[in-house]
Amino acid sequence: MVTTGKSTIAESAKTPVLTGKSSLVRWVQTVLTFTIFLAIFGAAVSSRLFSVIRFESIIHEFDPWFNFRATKYLVTHSFLEFLNWFDDRTWYPLGRVTGGTLYPGLMTTSGAVWHLLKRIGLPVDIRNVCVMFAPAFSGITALATYHFTKEIKDSGAGLLAAAFMAIVPGYISRSVAGSYDNEAIAITLLMVTFMFWIKAQKTGSILHATLTALFYFYMVSAWGGYVFITNLIPLHIFILILMGRYNAKLYSAYTTWYAIGTLASMQIPFVGFLPIRSNDHMAALGVFGLLQLVAFGHFVKTKVSSDKFRVVMIVSLALILVVGVAALFALTYFGFIAPWTGRFYSLWDTNYAKIHIPIIASVSEHQPVAWPAFFFDTHFLIWLFPAGVFLLFLDLKDEHVFVIVYSVLCSYFAGVMIRLMLTLTPVICVAAAVALSKIFDVYLDFSHTMKNKKVNVSNLVSRLLVSSTFIFYLVLFVFHCTWVNKMAYSSPSVVLPSTTYDGRTVLIDDFREAYYWLRLNTEEDAKIASWWDYGYQIGGMADRTTLVDNNTWNNTHIALVGKAMASPEEKSYEILKQLDADYVLVIFGGLLGFSGDDVNKFLWMVRISEGIWPDEINERNYFSATGEYRVDSSASQTMKECLMYKMSYQGYPELFGGQGIDKVRGQTILPSDVLPLDYFEEVFTSENWLVRLYQLKKEDSEGRSLKDAGDYERSTTKSNKKKNFKKPDLDLRV
Amino acid sequence: MVQLSLWWLTVFLWSLKSVLCEQFQPPQVWENVEFKRLVDVEHVYTIESLELTIKNIDNNANSEYFLALPKSTFDHLSIFSVQLKDKQVFIDSGFIEQTTQLEDGSEVAYGIIQFPTPIEPNEDVVFNINMSYNVGGVPFPEHIALTDEQHLLLSTTRYPLSAYETKRGTTEFFGSDDFQEFHPAKGYELEKRAPGLIGTWDNIRAFDKGPELQVLYSHNVPMKQVVNLQRDVWVSHWAGTIQFEEYYELLNSGARLNKGFSRLEHMLDQQNMKLSHYCGVLEMNLPEDSSEHYFTDKVGMVTTFRILGDNIYLKPRYPIFGGWKYNFTTGWTNPLTNFLRVSEGGDHSYIISVPLLNGPEDTIYDDVTLSLYLPEGAKVETIGSATPSINTDVTAQKSYLDLNNGHVKVTLNFKNLIDQVGTGELLVKYTYDHETAYKKPLNVAIYIFTALMGFFFLKSVNLNVSN
């Protein structure tokens, strides 16, 4: 595995060991390389299929449902219609300029794949294209990683890196079959762009730089994380300049990439003029300018003596720095350059979001990483990774600087935000592969042990020991990856696996049950109010209009829904009537013990709406007298009166004959805790009570308030409870 | 001028149409000596058996008898067969286009019965008519509580409707435990007698319906109505399989819930373990040796289904209460040999027979599209169906690796079917020779080879500028 490589044919001339080979050996090598790549590709795809095998071919989680819906829109409409898509079925009544606020790369790619397959006689369902999208592209990522690592060290390290990349859980977590998210294609494009960048800065080839720019453009069209490339490449150049390694190759590579890449990226509607206006992109522009100055300086240096040059350089550098920073501040101040976004601030200050933008903090993937997650996601690569970086330091070629910068930056980012673990994973694979291949270069080379036809035993044993240890680690790594992929990352989260009392596995399918009921048994233009987490799923599965969804572009609108959930029902009814909502959907995990339900998310709703209406909503009121978050008898009155509480627990204690045990919170709810619901009527509850749907009642026909009507009803039904209503009363009609 | 003449022509045709349609009067050559009408309301559809004893009162021998049917029945007719009582043979029957408008404004359509031999004057003949139609009782009351029993109200004619005079007419209802006449008309009541309601009257004039009759009966089972069924049958000679895929749009046309669905009430009600008016499970009988079953809907797989023997039990995502809809797709695979045989006539000629329906029992179907997909290149010779179809089409449909014209698709459309006609078969005779059979894999191989060669040539293009 170590000594073979795709380009050994080209290298054979240079490598003395491999010279003078017969064509048969070359042929065997080609076949072997091809087989290895096929195996890596197969491993990459098949380890991502656990979700399909254990569950089904289904789109996962939340965001992928939007991407899937957008893709369906794309394949049923023209591309221009897609770009101009105004979606009136989300963010009701505002709507969303979806075509202009999404990254179309993912959808256009799968649309193209779908059309291509159809053309060659494979009319695959678009859903299956979307489900299998991420696994297929992860195979390409492995290939790109191979080429990238080959540029860093050699083809042996490349193969190792490709193999790591294919099965490492940190990448699989975002690219299992069905996880149809932007990251599915973005990591592939990230690696391809970096691969071309390394080639471009090594050779100064305009072709490679152009390819870098083109893939950068593709990346921009696919994922908001393209800013990472936008900053990493200039940083690489900047550090190289500081190291005094400027040369014409860097100049041609960077300027070509920057000019083409920036112009191209501005063609994406969602990006538009950001590359020249936003702070995130200023570093690239700055380095572009700096590079011109450095090039000019180099030119001057050849003309004047070095003593004079030093003075010129120091003065001009200081001047440029001052002018540049001042200009940046001034432009930002006057609003020509957009200031940093909230998500960016939270990268530097992990508490920023919690204080200023609760909606960012409320997303679990924006939380800092727990340390075990690093081991869980990368296994033994995590401790090979620093070793690899260290080895690169020893060598420190231009391209090694890139990997070092990449690993330092990403280690920090991944520590801050769990989703950025994804961008760290490739460099972990690369660095670990470099370290491991260096070890194997030394310890798997048995040519010295057989010197003079005498076996050097201690040498042999040490070599065998070290190499077998690492091979053992490799085997362990494969087992770990398979286990993690199977157990942790393959759940669609739409369907929940569970075991019955007799040991059979059953799937809890309450989400789809309720969504499908909505889809078929409500009016086509019904508006569903729910917390934003379920917006994309309702749009995708229930095909109904939602008030808020996972796009979270309008904090006020979300806060309004949060306020409706957190207010007493009279008030909620008023808010929801104003929003023209027809149904309210809540997720209740009490019966199942599903901890991700709305009662647990409820405090975020309170916090977000408190941010807008601090005098109406107060987080403190939702805690019990002792300052705890309770849902049983000791819950505060505000808590018991709020819509979310009433809807979640309506009828729940009665299910247990009066003592409802909430399995998530481990508390007992009594019928007296759950106040009657007068303004809303239960219309559907799923089999395991996970999804509960309520309809807004119509105004009372006799002009009473709905509460009065409810009170009257209760007073009459109490006395009539024993009356038999079984048969229709026929005689009255004569 | 042209417009004017067109206008006159339209008026003329219109008047002609009304003359033809509304003034049809069957010649009064028969008399019903006895007319027994038995109405079975056990199912969601209505089954009527008419036992007729008729006498020729004309001076000549006659062989055509016109059976009057209310237009609403006629429009939803799914089965109509006539049998001579003693001989147990089916006799020719059909329908005519003409109708008669009665005084009360209702329309009457006609079935025509052709006796094998003319009936001589004053001679009697006894025959039975069996028919089913997709209309029955409507829920009454329309909204009920989850725990209530469902009742249906059937409105129909009190006397057996006939175009001839009837000496003795009987109307009988059965198929439910609990019958009741709604708004009984004094002097004409039906009486309760096991197994249901019965009423007998003498000397009924032609087209006399009698006072309006409404029968209320208990019917505490779901009323399954398949609004649309798309049944696809894929025939593969290479795999030796026949694959069925059915897409149902199901509606429970029973009584609606009087308030929102309460899971609590439903769970408490389920503990009683009794039949109710919601549809919790669909049972389908599949052809023998079926395998690879699946059950999906538009949001993915539904895992709640079981196979027991040749039956598949589908549990929909949610219980289907009155007025609720559910769409789903189900499919399975059978060995082709159970359905296909080589025709004796010519070489490479085959006859395939496919059952019309495999759906759940006690179900009505409004629209059914049955598509049979034959292999690419097959030539359809004859198509025969046990139940008359509305139209039959032979088109092509591209599927996996269909690089030429695509699969040959035979499509038949049906209206107003009930589960009982499902055993009837669709027979298609077609030819499919070895050359066409081998053409397909060969085609695929050529395409793949071309693609690989193209890739090879593209790879050998040298893009290096320096050379």
Tab-separated table of C-alpha atoms in Angstrom, chain B residues 38 40 46-52 67 69 77-84 88 90 93 95 113 127-133 174 420:
chain	number	residue	atom	x	y	z
B	38	LEU	CA	-83.084	-7.925	-2.240
B	40	ASP	CA	-77.541	-6.179	0.662
B	46	THR	CA	-74.704	-1.952	-2.498
B	47	ILE	CA	-75.454	-5.380	-3.868
B	48	GLU	CA	-78.925	-5.911	-5.277
B	49	SER	CA	-80.379	-9.212	-6.433
B	50	LEU	CA	-83.582	-8.953	-8.362
B	51	GLU	CA	-85.710	-12.062	-8.700
B	52	LEU	CA	-88.177	-11.566	-11.495
B	67	LEU	CA	-84.835	-3.210	-16.802
B	69	LEU	CA	-82.533	1.571	-13.201
B	77	LEU	CA	-72.814	0.298	-11.698
B	78	SER	CA	-69.893	-2.076	-11.282
B	79	ILE	CA	-71.422	-5.540	-11.719
B	80	PHE	CA	-74.454	-6.441	-13.798
B	81	SER	CA	-75.281	-10.012	-14.672
B	82	VAL	CA	-78.477	-11.837	-15.585
B	83	GLN	CA	-79.133	-15.487	-15.000
B	84	LEU	CA	-82.067	-17.754	-15.911
B	88	GLN	CA	-78.108	-21.445	-14.190
B	90	PHE	CA	-75.936	-16.278	-17.945
B	93	SER	CA	-77.512	-8.257	-21.338
B	95	PHE	CA	-77.405	-1.133	-21.679
B	113	ILE	CA	-81.991	-8.297	-21.359
B	127	PHE	CA	-84.662	-14.914	-14.002
B	128	ASN	CA	-82.285	-13.300	-11.532
B	129	ILE	CA	-80.285	-10.144	-11.877
B	130	ASN	CA	-77.228	-9.507	-9.767
B	131	MET	CA	-75.808	-6.058	-9.635
B	132	SER	CA	-73.551	-3.975	-7.492
B	133	TYR	CA	-73.074	-0.276	-7.571
B	174	PHE	CA	-80.359	-7.131	4.910
B	420	GLN	CA	-65.358	-8.416	-5.917
